[in-house]
């Protein structure tokens, strides 16, 4: 089949070419085709817009980048490409976040372990005191009862 005209597709409304019979899923998706949205759609159209009849699956980043460059060129006034994400900064930020989470988890485990040890010590002390109280009560009972010869 023949799809809709792709001239000026970047920043055009989704399902925006009059006269083309879009699926209800694509019509309901709404919004505009940004480079980011086109990238998600090209990666796996049916996952990105469940129910769409148009099937695209370009899993490789470089393939999608080439397609997006081509689609961006289909205009008398091409839309500027988004600024690239600096991967090193993103990785550093995520690494810092992960380290903070790990440290927090370690502290929580340590605090939990200390609380558990405290609870066990408290229970042991309570058992020891109860045993001592029981021994004293038994001793008092025998003292009160006197010796068998009395």
Coordinates of C-alpha atoms in Angstrom, one line a residue:
X1 CA 0.0 0.0 0.0
X2 CA 0.9 3.6 -0.3
X3 CA 1.3 5.7 2.8
X4 CA 0.6 9.4 3.3
X5 CA 2.9 12.0 1.8
X6 CA 5.9 12.6 4.0
X7 CA 6.7 16.1 2.9
X8 CA 6.9 18.4 6.0
X9 CA 6.2 15.4 8.3
X10 CA 8.4 16.8 11.1
X11 CA 6.2 19.0 13.4
X12 CA 3.1 18.0 11.3
X13 CA 0.0 16.8 13.2
X14 CA -0.1 13.0 13.5
X15 CA -2.6 11.6 11.0
X16 CA -2.6 15.1 9.4
X17 CA -2.7 14.4 5.7
X18 CA -6.3 14.9 4.4
X19 CA -7.6 12.2 2.2
X20 CA -5.5 9.4 3.8
X21 CA -7.4 6.7 5.7
X22 CA -5.4 6.5 9.0
X23 CA -6.2 3.8 11.6
X24 CA -8.2 4.9 14.6
X25 CA -5.2 4.2 16.8
X26 CA -3.0 6.7 14.9
X27 CA -5.8 9.3 14.8
X28 CA -6.3 8.9 18.5
X29 CA -2.5 9.1 19.2
X30 CA -2.7 12.8 18.4
X31 CA -0.1 15.5 18.8
X32 CA 2.6 16.3 16.3
X33 CA 5.5 14.3 14.8
X34 CA 8.6 15.5 16.5
X35 CA 12.0 13.8 15.9
X36 CA 11.6 12.0 19.2
X37 CA 8.1 10.7 18.4
X38 CA 9.1 9.7 14.9
X39 CA 12.1 7.8 16.4
X40 CA 9.8 5.9 18.8
X41 CA 7.4 5.1 15.9
X42 CA 10.2 4.0 13.6
X43 CA 11.7 1.8 16.2
X44 CA 8.5 -0.3 16.5
X45 CA 5.3 1.4 15.3
X46 CA 3.0 -1.2 16.7
X47 CA 4.5 -1.1 20.2
X48 CA 4.7 2.8 20.1
X49 CA 1.1 3.2 18.8
X50 CA -0.8 -0.1 19.6
X51 CA -3.3 -0.9 17.0
X52 CA -1.7 1.1 14.2
X53 CA -2.0 -0.6 10.8
X54 CA 1.4 0.9 9.6
X55 CA 4.2 -1.5 10.5
X56 CA 7.8 -0.2 10.9
X57 CA 10.6 -1.9 12.9
X58 CA 14.0 -0.3 12.7
X59 CA 15.7 -1.5 15.8
X60 CA 19.2 -0.1 15.0
X61 CA 19.8 3.4 16.1
X62 CA 21.9 4.3 13.1
X63 CA 19.2 3.2 10.7
X64 CA 16.6 5.4 12.5
X65 CA 19.1 8.3 12.5
X66 CA 19.4 8.0 8.8
X67 CA 15.7 7.9 8.3
X68 CA 15.1 10.8 10.6
X69 CA 17.7 12.8 8.7
X70 CA 16.0 12.0 5.4
X71 CA 12.5 12.8 6.8
X72 CA 13.9 16.1 8.2
X73 CA 15.2 17.0 4.7
X74 CA 11.7 16.7 3.2
X75 CA 10.8 20.3 3.6
X76 CA 11.6 23.7 2.2
X77 CA 12.3 24.8 5.8
X78 CA 13.7 21.8 7.6
X79 CA 13.1 21.6 11.4
X80 CA 16.4 21.8 13.3
X81 CA 17.5 18.5 14.9
X82 CA 17.3 18.3 18.7
X83 CA 20.5 18.9 20.6
X84 CA 22.3 15.6 21.2
X85 CA 22.4 14.3 24.7
X86 CA 25.8 14.3 26.2
X87 CA 26.1 10.7 27.2
X88 CA 29.1 11.2 29.5
X89 CA 27.1 13.7 31.6
X90 CA 24.0 11.5 31.6
X91 CA 26.1 8.4 32.7
X92 CA 27.8 10.4 35.4
X93 CA 24.5 11.7 36.7
X94 CA 23.0 8.2 36.7
X95 CA 26.1 6.8 38.3
X96 CA 25.9 9.4 41.1
X97 CA 22.2 8.6 41.5
X98 CA 22.9 4.9 41.7
X99 CA 25.7 5.4 44.2
X100 CA 23.4 7.5 46.4
X101 CA 20.7 4.8 46.2
X102 CA 23.2 2.1 47.1
X103 CA 24.5 4.1 50.0
X104 CA 21.0 4.7 51.2
X105 CA 20.1 1.0 50.9
X106 CA 23.3 0.1 52.8
X107 CA 22.5 2.5 55.6
X108 CA 18.9 1.1 55.8
X109 CA 20.2 -2.4 56.0
X110 CA 22.7 -1.4 58.6
X111 CA 20.0 0.4 60.6
X112 CA 17.7 -2.6 60.2
X113 CA 20.4 -4.9 61.4
X114 CA 21.2 -2.8 64.4
X115 CA 17.5 -2.6 65.2
X116 CA 17.2 -6.4 64.9
X117 CA 20.2 -7.0 67.2
X118 CA 18.7 -4.5 69.7
X119 CA 15.4 -6.4 69.5
X120 CA 17.1 -9.8 70.0
X121 CA 19.1 -8.5 73.0
X122 CA 15.9 -7.0 74.5
X123 CA 14.1 -10.3 74.0
X124 CA 17.0 -12.2 75.6
X125 CA 17.1 -9.9 78.5
X126 CA 13.3 -10.3 79.0
X127 CA 13.6 -14.1 78.8
X128 CA 16.5 -14.0 81.3
X129 CA 14.5 -11.7 83.7
X130 CA 11.4 -14.0 83.4
X131 CA 13.5 -17.1 84.1
X132 CA 15.0 -15.4 87.1
X133 CA 11.6 -14.2 88.3
X134 CA 10.3 -17.8 87.9
X135 CA 13.2 -19.3 89.8
X136 CA 12.7 -16.8 92.6
X137 CA 9.0 -17.6 92.7
X138 CA 9.7 -21.3 92.9
X139 CA 12.3 -20.7 95.6
X140 CA 9.8 -18.5 97.6
X141 CA 7.1 -21.2 97.2
X142 CA 9.4 -23.8 98.7
X143 CA 10.5 -21.5 101.5
X144 CA 6.8 -20.7 102.3
X145 CA 5.9 -24.4 102.2
X146 CA 8.6 -25.2 104.7
X147 CA 10.5 -28.5 104.9
X148 CA 8.7 -31.8 104.6
X149 CA 9.3 -32.6 108.3
X150 CA 7.5 -29.6 109.6

